[in-house]
JSON list of C-alpha atoms in Angstrom, two decimals:
[
{"chain": "C", "resi": 1, "resn": "ALA", "atom": "CA", "xyz": [-30.74, 31.10, -155.77]},
{"chain": "C", "resi": 2, "resn": "GLN", "atom": "CA", "xyz": [-31.36, 34.01, -153.47]},
{"chain": "C", "resi": 3, "resn": "LYS", "atom": "CA", "xyz": [-32.70, 37.26, -154.83]},
{"chain": "C", "resi": 4, "resn": "VAL", "atom": "CA", "xyz": [-33.72, 40.70, -153.63]},
{"chain": "C", "resi": 5, "resn": "THR", "atom": "CA", "xyz": [-36.05, 42.91, -155.64]},
{"chain": "C", "resi": 6, "resn": "GLN", "atom": "CA", "xyz": [-36.51, 46.59, -155.05]},
{"chain": "C", "resi": 7, "resn": "ALA", "atom": "CA", "xyz": [-39.05, 47.42, -157.72]},
{"chain": "C", "resi": 8, "resn": "GLN", "atom": "CA", "xyz": [-39.02, 51.16, -157.12]},
{"chain": "C", "resi": 9, "resn": "THR", "atom": "CA", "xyz": [-35.99, 52.63, -158.84]},
{"chain": "C", "resi": 10, "resn": "GLU", "atom": "CA", "xyz": [-36.70, 56.23, -157.91]},
{"chain": "C", "resi": 11, "resn": "ILE", "atom": "CA", "xyz": [-39.19, 57.90, -155.61]},
{"chain": "C", "resi": 12, "resn": "SER", "atom": "CA", "xyz": [-39.75, 61.61, -155.23]},
{"chain": "C", "resi": 13, "resn": "VAL", "atom": "CA", "xyz": [-41.78, 63.08, -152.37]},
{"chain": "C", "resi": 14, "resn": "VAL", "atom": "CA", "xyz": [-42.35, 66.41, -150.75]},
{"chain": "C", "resi": 15, "resn": "GLU", "atom": "CA", "xyz": [-41.06, 66.99, -147.26]},
{"chain": "C", "resi": 16, "resn": "LYS", "atom": "CA", "xyz": [-43.34, 65.71, -144.47]},
{"chain": "C", "resi": 17, "resn": "GLU", "atom": "CA", "xyz": [-44.91, 63.06, -146.68]},
{"chain": "C", "resi": 18, "resn": "ASP", "atom": "CA", "xyz": [-44.73, 59.43, -145.57]},
{"chain": "C", "resi": 19, "resn": "VAL", "atom": "CA", "xyz": [-42.97, 57.11, -147.98]},
{"chain": "C", "resi": 20, "resn": "THR", "atom": "CA", "xyz": [-42.63, 53.33, -148.16]},
{"chain": "C", "resi": 21, "resn": "LEU", "atom": "CA", "xyz": [-39.75, 51.57, -149.88]},
{"chain": "C", "resi": 22, "resn": "ASP", "atom": "CA", "xyz": [-40.56, 48.05, -150.98]},
{"chain": "C", "resi": 23, "resn": "CYS", "atom": "CA", "xyz": [-38.30, 45.02, -150.70]},
{"chain": "C", "resi": 24, "resn": "VAL", "atom": "CA", "xyz": [-39.24, 41.52, -151.83]},
{"chain": "C", "resi": 25, "resn": "TYR", "atom": "CA", "xyz": [-36.87, 38.63, -151.36]},
{"chain": "C", "resi": 26, "resn": "GLU", "atom": "CA", "xyz": [-36.49, 35.03, -152.46]},
{"chain": "C", "resi": 27, "resn": "THR", "atom": "CA", "xyz": [-34.68, 32.31, -150.58]},
{"chain": "C", "resi": 28, "resn": "ARG", "atom": "CA", "xyz": [-35.01, 28.61, -149.88]},
{"chain": "C", "resi": 29, "resn": "ASP", "atom": "CA", "xyz": [-33.24, 28.88, -146.53]},
{"chain": "C", "resi": 30, "resn": "THR", "atom": "CA", "xyz": [-35.43, 28.65, -143.46]},
{"chain": "C", "resi": 31, "resn": "THR", "atom": "CA", "xyz": [-33.00, 30.80, -141.53]},
{"chain": "C", "resi": 32, "resn": "TYR", "atom": "CA", "xyz": [-32.02, 34.03, -143.19]},
{"chain": "C", "resi": 33, "resn": "TYR", "atom": "CA", "xyz": [-31.27, 37.66, -142.43]},
{"chain": "C", "resi": 34, "resn": "LEU", "atom": "CA", "xyz": [-32.54, 40.85, -143.94]},
{"chain": "C", "resi": 35, "resn": "PHE", "atom": "CA", "xyz": [-30.86, 44.24, -143.88]},
{"chain": "C", "resi": 36, "resn": "TRP", "atom": "CA", "xyz": [-31.45, 47.82, -144.92]},
{"chain": "C", "resi": 37, "resn": "TYR", "atom": "CA", "xyz": [-28.65, 50.25, -145.67]},
{"chain": "C", "resi": 38, "resn": "LYS", "atom": "CA", "xyz": [-28.71, 53.94, -146.54]},
{"chain": "C", "resi": 39, "resn": "GLN", "atom": "CA", "xyz": [-26.32, 55.60, -148.98]},
{"chain": "C", "resi": 40, "resn": "PRO", "atom": "CA", "xyz": [-26.61, 59.40, -148.77]},
{"chain": "C", "resi": 41, "resn": "PRO", "atom": "CA", "xyz": [-25.19, 61.66, -151.50]},
{"chain": "C", "resi": 42, "resn": "SER", "atom": "CA", "xyz": [-21.88, 61.75, -149.60]},
{"chain": "C", "resi": 43, "resn": "GLY", "atom": "CA", "xyz": [-21.46, 58.10, -150.62]},
{"chain": "C", "resi": 44, "resn": "GLU", "atom": "CA", "xyz": [-20.94, 56.11, -147.43]},
{"chain": "C", "resi": 45, "resn": "LEU", "atom": "CA", "xyz": [-23.03, 53.02, -146.72]},
{"chain": "C", "resi": 46, "resn": "VAL", "atom": "CA", "xyz": [-24.84, 53.27, -143.41]},
{"chain": "C", "resi": 47, "resn": "PHE", "atom": "CA", "xyz": [-26.38, 50.25, -141.71]},
{"chain": "C", "resi": 48, "resn": "LEU", "atom": "CA", "xyz": [-30.00, 50.79, -140.64]},
{"chain": "C", "resi": 49, "resn": "ILE", "atom": "CA", "xyz": [-31.45, 47.47, -139.51]},
{"chain": "C", "resi": 50, "resn": "ARG", "atom": "CA", "xyz": [-30.94, 43.71, -139.40]},
{"chain": "C", "resi": 51, "resn": "ARG", "atom": "CA", "xyz": [-33.78, 41.28, -138.97]},
{"chain": "C", "resi": 52, "resn": "ASN", "atom": "CA", "xyz": [-33.65, 37.48, -138.75]},
{"chain": "C", "resi": 53, "resn": "SER", "atom": "CA", "xyz": [-36.28, 35.23, -140.26]},
{"chain": "C", "resi": 54, "resn": "PHE", "atom": "CA", "xyz": [-37.65, 34.12, -136.91]},
{"chain": "C", "resi": 55, "resn": "ASP", "atom": "CA", "xyz": [-38.47, 37.61, -135.76]},
{"chain": "C", "resi": 56, "resn": "GLU", "atom": "CA", "xyz": [-41.48, 39.00, -137.57]},
{"chain": "C", "resi": 57, "resn": "GLN", "atom": "CA", "xyz": [-42.06, 41.82, -135.14]},
{"chain": "C", "resi": 58, "resn": "ASN", "atom": "CA", "xyz": [-42.22, 45.18, -136.77]},
{"chain": "C", "resi": 59, "resn": "GLU", "atom": "CA", "xyz": [-39.54, 47.62, -135.76]},
{"chain": "C", "resi": 60, "resn": "ILE", "atom": "CA", "xyz": [-39.80, 51.34, -135.18]},
{"chain": "C", "resi": 61, "resn": "SER", "atom": "CA", "xyz": [-36.87, 53.68, -134.73]},
{"chain": "C", "resi": 62, "resn": "GLY", "atom": "CA", "xyz": [-37.89, 57.31, -134.63]},
{"chain": "C", "resi": 63, "resn": "ARG", "atom": "CA", "xyz": [-39.39, 58.18, -138.00]},
{"chain": "C", "resi": 64, "resn": "TYR", "atom": "CA", "xyz": [-38.24, 54.88, -139.48]},
{"chain": "C", "resi": 65, "resn": "SER", "atom": "CA", "xyz": [-40.27, 51.68, -139.35]},
{"chain": "C", "resi": 66, "resn": "TRP", "atom": "CA", "xyz": [-39.93, 48.27, -140.93]},
{"chain": "C", "resi": 67, "resn": "ASN", "atom": "CA", "xyz": [-42.65, 45.77, -141.78]},
{"chain": "C", "resi": 68, "resn": "PHE", "atom": "CA", "xyz": [-41.43, 42.19, -142.16]},
{"chain": "C", "resi": 69, "resn": "GLN", "atom": "CA", "xyz": [-43.99, 39.76, -143.60]},
{"chain": "C", "resi": 70, "resn": "LYS", "atom": "CA", "xyz": [-42.82, 36.21, -144.31]},
{"chain": "C", "resi": 71, "resn": "SER", "atom": "CA", "xyz": [-46.14, 35.36, -145.97]},
{"chain": "C", "resi": 72, "resn": "THR", "atom": "CA", "xyz": [-45.39, 37.80, -148.78]},
{"chain": "C", "resi": 73, "resn": "SER", "atom": "CA", "xyz": [-41.56, 37.59, -148.53]},
{"chain": "C", "resi": 74, "resn": "SER", "atom": "CA", "xyz": [-41.39, 41.31, -147.99]},
{"chain": "C", "resi": 75, "resn": "PHE", "atom": "CA", "xyz": [-39.39, 43.59, -145.73]},
{"chain": "C", "resi": 76, "resn": "ASN", "atom": "CA", "xyz": [-40.67, 47.10, -146.40]},
{"chain": "C", "resi": 77, "resn": "PHE", "atom": "CA", "xyz": [-39.27, 50.30, -144.99]},
{"chain": "C", "resi": 78, "resn": "THR", "atom": "CA", "xyz": [-41.38, 53.34, -144.17]},
{"chain": "C", "resi": 79, "resn": "ILE", "atom": "CA", "xyz": [-40.18, 56.84, -143.43]},
{"chain": "C", "resi": 80, "resn": "THR", "atom": "CA", "xyz": [-42.75, 58.94, -141.65]},
{"chain": "C", "resi": 81, "resn": "ALA", "atom": "CA", "xyz": [-42.78, 62.71, -142.10]},
{"chain": "C", "resi": 82, "resn": "SER", "atom": "CA", "xyz": [-39.87, 62.60, -144.51]},
{"chain": "C", "resi": 83, "resn": "GLN", "atom": "CA", "xyz": [-37.14, 65.23, -144.38]},
{"chain": "C", "resi": 84, "resn": "VAL", "atom": "CA", "xyz": [-34.67, 66.49, -146.96]},
{"chain": "C", "resi": 85, "resn": "VAL", "atom": "CA", "xyz": [-31.89, 64.68, -145.07]},
{"chain": "C", "resi": 86, "resn": "ASP", "atom": "CA", "xyz": [-33.62, 61.39, -145.88]},
{"chain": "C", "resi": 87, "resn": "SER", "atom": "CA", "xyz": [-32.67, 61.85, -149.54]},
{"chain": "C", "resi": 88, "resn": "ALA", "atom": "CA", "xyz": [-30.45, 58.88, -150.33]},
{"chain": "C", "resi": 89, "resn": "VAL", "atom": "CA", "xyz": [-30.28, 55.53, -152.06]},
{"chain": "C", "resi": 90, "resn": "TYR", "atom": "CA", "xyz": [-31.68, 52.79, -149.85]},
{"chain": "C", "resi": 91, "resn": "PHE", "atom": "CA", "xyz": [-30.58, 49.19, -150.26]},
{"chain": "C", "resi": 92, "resn": "CYS", "atom": "CA", "xyz": [-32.28, 46.05, -149.04]},
{"chain": "C", "resi": 93, "resn": "ALA", "atom": "CA", "xyz": [-30.07, 42.96, -148.67]},
{"chain": "C", "resi": 94, "resn": "LEU", "atom": "CA", "xyz": [-30.42, 39.28, -147.76]},
{"chain": "C", "resi": 95, "resn": "SER", "atom": "CA", "xyz": [-28.09, 36.61, -146.48]},
{"chain": "C", "resi": 96, "resn": "GLY", "atom": "CA", "xyz": [-28.72, 32.96, -145.82]},
{"chain": "C", "resi": 97, "resn": "ASN", "atom": "CA", "xyz": [-27.23, 30.85, -143.11]},
{"chain": "C", "resi": 98, "resn": "ALA", "atom": "CA", "xyz": [-25.08, 28.26, -144.79]},
{"chain": "C", "resi": 99, "resn": "GLY", "atom": "CA", "xyz": [-22.59, 27.69, -147.56]},
{"chain": "C", "resi": 100, "resn": "ASN", "atom": "CA", "xyz": [-22.64, 30.03, -150.48]},
{"chain": "C", "resi": 101, "resn": "ASN", "atom": "CA", "xyz": [-25.91, 31.57, -149.29]},
{"chain": "C", "resi": 102, "resn": "ARG", "atom": "CA", "xyz": [-24.01, 33.39, -146.58]},
{"chain": "C", "resi": 103, "resn": "LYS", "atom": "CA", "xyz": [-23.03, 36.02, -149.13]},
{"chain": "C", "resi": 104, "resn": "LEU", "atom": "CA", "xyz": [-24.98, 39.23, -148.83]},
{"chain": "C", "resi": 105, "resn": "ILE", "atom": "CA", "xyz": [-27.30, 39.58, -151.82]},
{"chain": "C", "resi": 106, "resn": "TRP", "atom": "CA", "xyz": [-28.20, 43.18, -152.60]},
{"chain": "C", "resi": 107, "resn": "GLY", "atom": "CA", "xyz": [-31.17, 44.79, -154.24]},
{"chain": "C", "resi": 108, "resn": "LEU", "atom": "CA", "xyz": [-30.52, 47.42, -156.88]},
{"chain": "C", "resi": 109, "resn": "GLY", "atom": "CA", "xyz": [-31.50, 50.19, -154.51]},
{"chain": "C", "resi": 110, "resn": "THR", "atom": "CA", "xyz": [-34.26, 52.80, -154.42]},
{"chain": "C", "resi": 111, "resn": "SER", "atom": "CA", "xyz": [-33.23, 56.40, -154.89]},
{"chain": "C", "resi": 112, "resn": "LEU", "atom": "CA", "xyz": [-35.35, 58.61, -152.67]},
{"chain": "C", "resi": 113, "resn": "ALA", "atom": "CA", "xyz": [-35.53, 62.35, -153.26]},
{"chain": "C", "resi": 114, "resn": "VAL", "atom": "CA", "xyz": [-37.25, 64.41, -150.59]},
{"chain": "C", "resi": 115, "resn": "ASN", "atom": "CA", "xyz": [-37.98, 67.88, -151.88]},
{"chain": "C", "resi": 116, "resn": "PRO", "atom": "CA", "xyz": [-38.54, 70.93, -149.69]},
{"chain": "G", "resi": 1, "resn": "ASP", "atom": "CA", "xyz": [-12.65, 56.40, -133.70]},
{"chain": "G", "resi": 2, "resn": "THR", "atom": "CA", "xyz": [-13.19, 55.27, -137.28]},
{"chain": "G", "resi": 3, "resn": "ALA", "atom": "CA", "xyz": [-14.45, 51.70, -137.40]},
{"chain": "G", "resi": 4, "resn": "VAL", "atom": "CA", "xyz": [-13.55, 50.79, -140.99]},
{"chain": "G", "resi": 5, "resn": "SER", "atom": "CA", "xyz": [-11.10, 53.04, -142.80]},
{"chain": "G", "resi": 6, "resn": "GLN", "atom": "CA", "xyz": [-9.84, 53.01, -146.36]},
{"chain": "G", "resi": 7, "resn": "THR", "atom": "CA", "xyz": [-7.02, 54.82, -148.09]},
{"chain": "G", "resi": 8, "resn": "PRO", "atom": "CA", "xyz": [-6.93, 56.58, -150.39]},
{"chain": "G", "resi": 9, "resn": "LYS", "atom": "CA", "xyz": [-10.36, 58.14, -150.63]},
{"chain": "G", "resi": 10, "resn": "TYR", "atom": "CA", "xyz": [-9.81, 59.20, -154.23]},
{"chain": "G", "resi": 11, "resn": "LEU", "atom": "CA", "xyz": [-7.56, 57.62, -156.82]},
{"chain": "G", "resi": 12, "resn": "VAL", "atom": "CA", "xyz": [-7.08, 58.99, -160.34]},
{"chain": "G", "resi": 13, "resn": "THR", "atom": "CA", "xyz": [-4.69, 57.08, -162.54]},
{"chain": "G", "resi": 14, "resn": "GLN", "atom": "CA", "xyz": [-3.84, 56.17, -166.10]},
{"chain": "G", "resi": 15, "resn": "MET", "atom": "CA", "xyz": [-4.78, 52.98, -167.87]},
{"chain": "G", "resi": 16, "resn": "GLY", "atom": "CA", "xyz": [-2.18, 50.29, -167.46]},
{"chain": "G", "resi": 17, "resn": "ASN", "atom": "CA", "xyz": [-0.96, 51.44, -164.05]},
{"chain": "G", "resi": 18, "resn": "ASP", "atom": "CA", "xyz": [-0.94, 49.30, -160.91]},
{"chain": "G", "resi": 19, "resn": "LYS", "atom": "CA", "xyz": [-2.56, 50.62, -157.74]},
{"chain": "G", "resi": 20, "resn": "SER", "atom": "CA", "xyz": [-3.43, 49.49, -154.23]},
{"chain": "G", "resi": 21, "resn": "ILE", "atom": "CA", "xyz": [-6.22, 50.35, -151.83]},
{"chain": "G", "resi": 22, "resn": "LYS", "atom": "CA", "xyz": [-5.78, 49.70, -148.12]},
{"chain": "G", "resi": 23, "resn": "CYS", "atom": "CA", "xyz": [-8.44, 48.85, -145.57]},
{"chain": "G", "resi": 24, "resn": "GLU", "atom": "CA", "xyz": [-8.28, 48.58, -141.81]},
{"chain": "G", "resi": 25, "resn": "GLN", "atom": "CA", "xyz": [-10.95, 47.82, -139.23]},
{"chain": "G", "resi": 26, "resn": "ASN", "atom": "CA", "xyz": [-10.74, 48.31, -135.48]},
{"chain": "G", "resi": 27, "resn": "LEU", "atom": "CA", "xyz": [-13.95, 46.49, -134.63]},
{"chain": "G", "resi": 28, "resn": "GLY", "atom": "CA", "xyz": [-12.25, 43.21, -133.78]},
{"chain": "G", "resi": 29, "resn": "HIS", "atom": "CA", "xyz": [-14.15, 41.48, -136.60]},
{"chain": "G", "resi": 30, "resn": "ASP", "atom": "CA", "xyz": [-13.01, 38.22, -138.15]},
{"chain": "G", "resi": 31, "resn": "THR", "atom": "CA", "xyz": [-14.36, 38.76, -141.66]},
{"chain": "G", "resi": 32, "resn": "MET", "atom": "CA", "xyz": [-13.56, 41.44, -144.21]},
{"chain": "G", "resi": 33, "resn": "TYR", "atom": "CA", "xyz": [-14.87, 42.12, -147.70]},
{"chain": "G", "resi": 34, "resn": "TRP", "atom": "CA", "xyz": [-14.23, 44.07, -150.86]},
{"chain": "G", "resi": 35, "resn": "TYR", "atom": "CA", "xyz": [-17.16, 45.33, -152.92]},
{"chain": "G", "resi": 36, "resn": "LYS", "atom": "CA", "xyz": [-17.31, 47.21, -156.20]},
{"chain": "G", "resi": 37, "resn": "GLN", "atom": "CA", "xyz": [-20.08, 49.74, -156.81]},
{"chain": "G", "resi": 38, "resn": "ASP", "atom": "CA", "xyz": [-20.56, 50.80, -160.40]},
{"chain": "G", "resi": 39, "resn": "SER", "atom": "CA", "xyz": [-22.00, 54.04, -161.73]},
{"chain": "G", "resi": 40, "resn": "LYS", "atom": "CA", "xyz": [-25.53, 52.63, -161.49]},
{"chain": "G", "resi": 41, "resn": "LYS", "atom": "CA", "xyz": [-25.00, 51.98, -157.78]},
{"chain": "G", "resi": 42, "resn": "PHE", "atom": "CA", "xyz": [-24.98, 48.20, -158.21]},
{"chain": "G", "resi": 43, "resn": "LEU", "atom": "CA", "xyz": [-23.04, 46.59, -155.36]},
{"chain": "G", "resi": 44, "resn": "LYS", "atom": "CA", "xyz": [-21.06, 43.49, -156.24]},
{"chain": "G", "resi": 45, "resn": "ILE", "atom": "CA", "xyz": [-19.01, 41.46, -153.81]},
{"chain": "G", "resi": 46, "resn": "MET", "atom": "CA", "xyz": [-15.51, 40.71, -155.00]},
{"chain": "G", "resi": 47, "resn": "PHE", "atom": "CA", "xyz": [-13.72, 38.96, -152.15]},
{"chain": "G", "resi": 48, "resn": "SER", "atom": "CA", "xyz": [-14.12, 37.98, -148.55]},
{"chain": "G", "resi": 49, "resn": "TYR", "atom": "CA", "xyz": [-11.55, 36.90, -146.00]},
{"chain": "G", "resi": 50, "resn": "ASN", "atom": "CA", "xyz": [-12.18, 35.21, -142.68]},
{"chain": "G", "resi": 51, "resn": "ASN", "atom": "CA", "xyz": [-9.25, 35.24, -140.26]},
{"chain": "G", "resi": 52, "resn": "LYS", "atom": "CA", "xyz": [-6.85, 35.92, -143.14]},
{"chain": "G", "resi": 53, "resn": "GLU", "atom": "CA", "xyz": [-8.25, 33.06, -145.21]},
{"chain": "G", "resi": 54, "resn": "LEU", "atom": "CA", "xyz": [-9.93, 33.72, -148.56]},
{"chain": "G", "resi": 55, "resn": "ILE", "atom": "CA", "xyz": [-13.50, 32.39, -148.41]},
{"chain": "G", "resi": 56, "resn": "ILE", "atom": "CA", "xyz": [-15.29, 34.21, -151.20]},
{"chain": "G", "resi": 57, "resn": "ASN", "atom": "CA", "xyz": [-13.70, 34.84, -154.56]},
{"chain": "G", "resi": 58, "resn": "GLU", "atom": "CA", "xyz": [-16.28, 35.97, -157.07]},
{"chain": "G", "resi": 59, "resn": "THR", "atom": "CA", "xyz": [-15.74, 36.08, -160.80]},
{"chain": "G", "resi": 60, "resn": "VAL", "atom": "CA", "xyz": [-13.24, 38.89, -160.77]},
{"chain": "G", "resi": 61, "resn": "PRO", "atom": "CA", "xyz": [-10.38, 39.36, -163.26]},
{"chain": "G", "resi": 62, "resn": "ASN", "atom": "CA", "xyz": [-7.14, 38.03, -161.85]},
{"chain": "G", "resi": 63, "resn": "ARG", "atom": "CA", "xyz": [-5.71, 41.54, -162.18]},
{"chain": "G", "resi": 64, "resn": "PHE", "atom": "CA", "xyz": [-7.38, 42.04, -158.81]},
{"chain": "G", "resi": 65, "resn": "SER", "atom": "CA", "xyz": [-5.53, 40.48, -155.91]},
{"chain": "G", "resi": 66, "resn": "PRO", "atom": "CA", "xyz": [-6.55, 40.83, -152.29]},
{"chain": "G", "resi": 67, "resn": "LYS", "atom": "CA", "xyz": [-4.11, 40.42, -149.43]},
{"chain": "G", "resi": 68, "resn": "SER", "atom": "CA", "xyz": [-4.85, 40.09, -145.74]},
{"chain": "G", "resi": 69, "resn": "PRO", "atom": "CA", "xyz": [-1.71, 40.47, -143.62]},
{"chain": "G", "resi": 70, "resn": "ASP", "atom": "CA", "xyz": [-3.79, 40.09, -140.46]},
{"chain": "G", "resi": 71, "resn": "LYS", "atom": "CA", "xyz": [-7.46, 39.96, -139.65]},
{"chain": "G", "resi": 72, "resn": "ALA", "atom": "CA", "xyz": [-7.69, 43.73, -139.15]},
{"chain": "G", "resi": 73, "resn": "HIS", "atom": "CA", "xyz": [-6.38, 44.55, -142.63]},
{"chain": "G", "resi": 74, "resn": "LEU", "atom": "CA", "xyz": [-7.49, 43.69, -146.14]},
{"chain": "G", "resi": 75, "resn": "ASN", "atom": "CA", "xyz": [-5.77, 45.34, -149.06]},
{"chain": "G", "resi": 76, "resn": "LEU", "atom": "CA", "xyz": [-6.68, 45.27, -152.73]},
{"chain": "G", "resi": 77, "resn": "HIS", "atom": "CA", "xyz": [-4.07, 45.43, -155.44]},
{"chain": "G", "resi": 78, "resn": "ILE", "atom": "CA", "xyz": [-5.09, 46.05, -159.03]},
{"chain": "G", "resi": 79, "resn": "ASN", "atom": "CA", "xyz": [-2.70, 45.43, -161.91]},
{"chain": "G", "resi": 80, "resn": "SER", "atom": "CA", "xyz": [-2.90, 46.88, -165.41]},
{"chain": "G", "resi": 81, "resn": "LEU", "atom": "CA", "xyz": [-5.85, 49.12, -164.70]},
{"chain": "G", "resi": 82, "resn": "GLU", "atom": "CA", "xyz": [-8.55, 49.39, -167.35]},
{"chain": "G", "resi": 83, "resn": "LEU", "atom": "CA", "xyz": [-11.20, 52.03, -168.00]},
{"chain": "G", "resi": 84, "resn": "GLY", "atom": "CA", "xyz": [-13.89, 49.62, -166.78]},
{"chain": "G", "resi": 85, "resn": "ASP", "atom": "CA", "xyz": [-12.26, 49.44, -163.38]},
{"chain": "G", "resi": 86, "resn": "SER", "atom": "CA", "xyz": [-13.49, 52.96, -162.65]},
{"chain": "G", "resi": 87, "resn": "ALA", "atom": "CA", "xyz": [-15.90, 52.58, -159.75]},
{"chain": "G", "resi": 88, "resn": "VAL", "atom": "CA", "xyz": [-16.22, 53.03, -156.01]},
{"chain": "G", "resi": 89, "resn": "TYR", "atom": "CA", "xyz": [-14.57, 50.25, -154.02]},
{"chain": "G", "resi": 90, "resn": "PHE", "atom": "CA", "xyz": [-15.89, 49.57, -150.54]},
{"chain": "G", "resi": 91, "resn": "CYS", "atom": "CA", "xyz": [-14.26, 47.62, -147.81]},
{"chain": "G", "resi": 92, "resn": "ALA", "atom": "CA", "xyz": [-16.48, 46.12, -145.11]},
{"chain": "G", "resi": 93, "resn": "SER", "atom": "CA", "xyz": [-16.14, 43.95, -142.04]},
{"chain": "G", "resi": 94, "resn": "SER", "atom": "CA", "xyz": [-18.38, 41.74, -139.90]},
{"chain": "G", "resi": 95, "resn": "GLN", "atom": "CA", "xyz": [-18.02, 39.45, -136.91]},
{"chain": "G", "resi": 96, "resn": "ALA", "atom": "CA", "xyz": [-18.55, 36.43, -139.14]},
{"chain": "G", "resi": 97, "resn": "ILE", "atom": "CA", "xyz": [-19.68, 35.79, -142.66]},
{"chain": "G", "resi": 98, "resn": "GLY", "atom": "CA", "xyz": [-23.36, 35.72, -143.43]},
{"chain": "G", "resi": 99, "resn": "ARG", "atom": "CA", "xyz": [-25.78, 36.59, -140.70]},
{"chain": "G", "resi": 100, "resn": "GLN", "atom": "CA", "xyz": [-23.74, 39.31, -139.06]},
{"chain": "G", "resi": 101, "resn": "THR", "atom": "CA", "xyz": [-24.09, 42.97, -139.99]},
{"chain": "G", "resi": 102, "resn": "GLN", "atom": "CA", "xyz": [-21.45, 44.30, -142.34]},
{"chain": "G", "resi": 103, "resn": "TYR", "atom": "CA", "xyz": [-19.97, 47.71, -141.57]},
{"chain": "G", "resi": 104, "resn": "PHE", "atom": "CA", "xyz": [-18.55, 49.67, -144.44]},
{"chain": "G", "resi": 105, "resn": "GLY", "atom": "CA", "xyz": [-15.61, 51.95, -144.99]},
{"chain": "G", "resi": 106, "resn": "PRO", "atom": "CA", "xyz": [-16.09, 55.33, -146.67]},
{"chain": "G", "resi": 107, "resn": "GLY", "atom": "CA", "xyz": [-15.23, 53.98, -150.11]},
{"chain": "G", "resi": 108, "resn": "THR", "atom": "CA", "xyz": [-12.40, 54.66, -152.56]},
{"chain": "G", "resi": 109, "resn": "ARG", "atom": "CA", "xyz": [-13.39, 56.43, -155.75]},
{"chain": "G", "resi": 110, "resn": "LEU", "atom": "CA", "xyz": [-11.19, 55.10, -158.53]},
{"chain": "G", "resi": 111, "resn": "LEU", "atom": "CA", "xyz": [-11.08, 56.87, -161.87]},
{"chain": "G", "resi": 112, "resn": "VAL", "atom": "CA", "xyz": [-9.03, 55.33, -164.65]},
{"chain": "G", "resi": 113, "resn": "LEU", "atom": "CA", "xyz": [-8.22, 57.69, -167.51]}
]
């Protein structure tokens, strides 16, 4: 069965600190897809990134970066120079490529509080 | 233009009532979903439709019935509402099930009194 673990339930940082949100996944599929979503206090779910299992290149988008390591089954998310607007719940998710594994499996989320 | 829209945004109702939530997407996607998010933020898939055909039906009470009149719309009807149904319900869509990114509506906050 597929599984996503976000071990950090809550993180609190001070503005301008760097913060890394961990995501560890389990799957037997050789082809799979990993996602990160942001849920700010307003409640909507905002897509951040999608990565397929064949692309281990790290991704950077502004202050956001993602480190995908198949060897450790991790897809970690780093926010550099955090800002108050980054305060949100962040979800990591996984989907396989066939059959019932195509469902999106969600982690429990990490609640990030960035304090001024 | 809103990509995935849901109505209503808020729904407050009494136990035992029947209510519906509507969802529409203008992204041209083939697949739509309903999720339930509880008070602890846990996201649970309920249903998924692909081209109006039900393809995922999780263990959900049969008081919940989805309906897809066309591939741009997926509605959720809930009969005999219970206190435990209070949650945020999200609609989402994607080009296809699985590997494609899901885009979410703003959510419908349901409170059953």
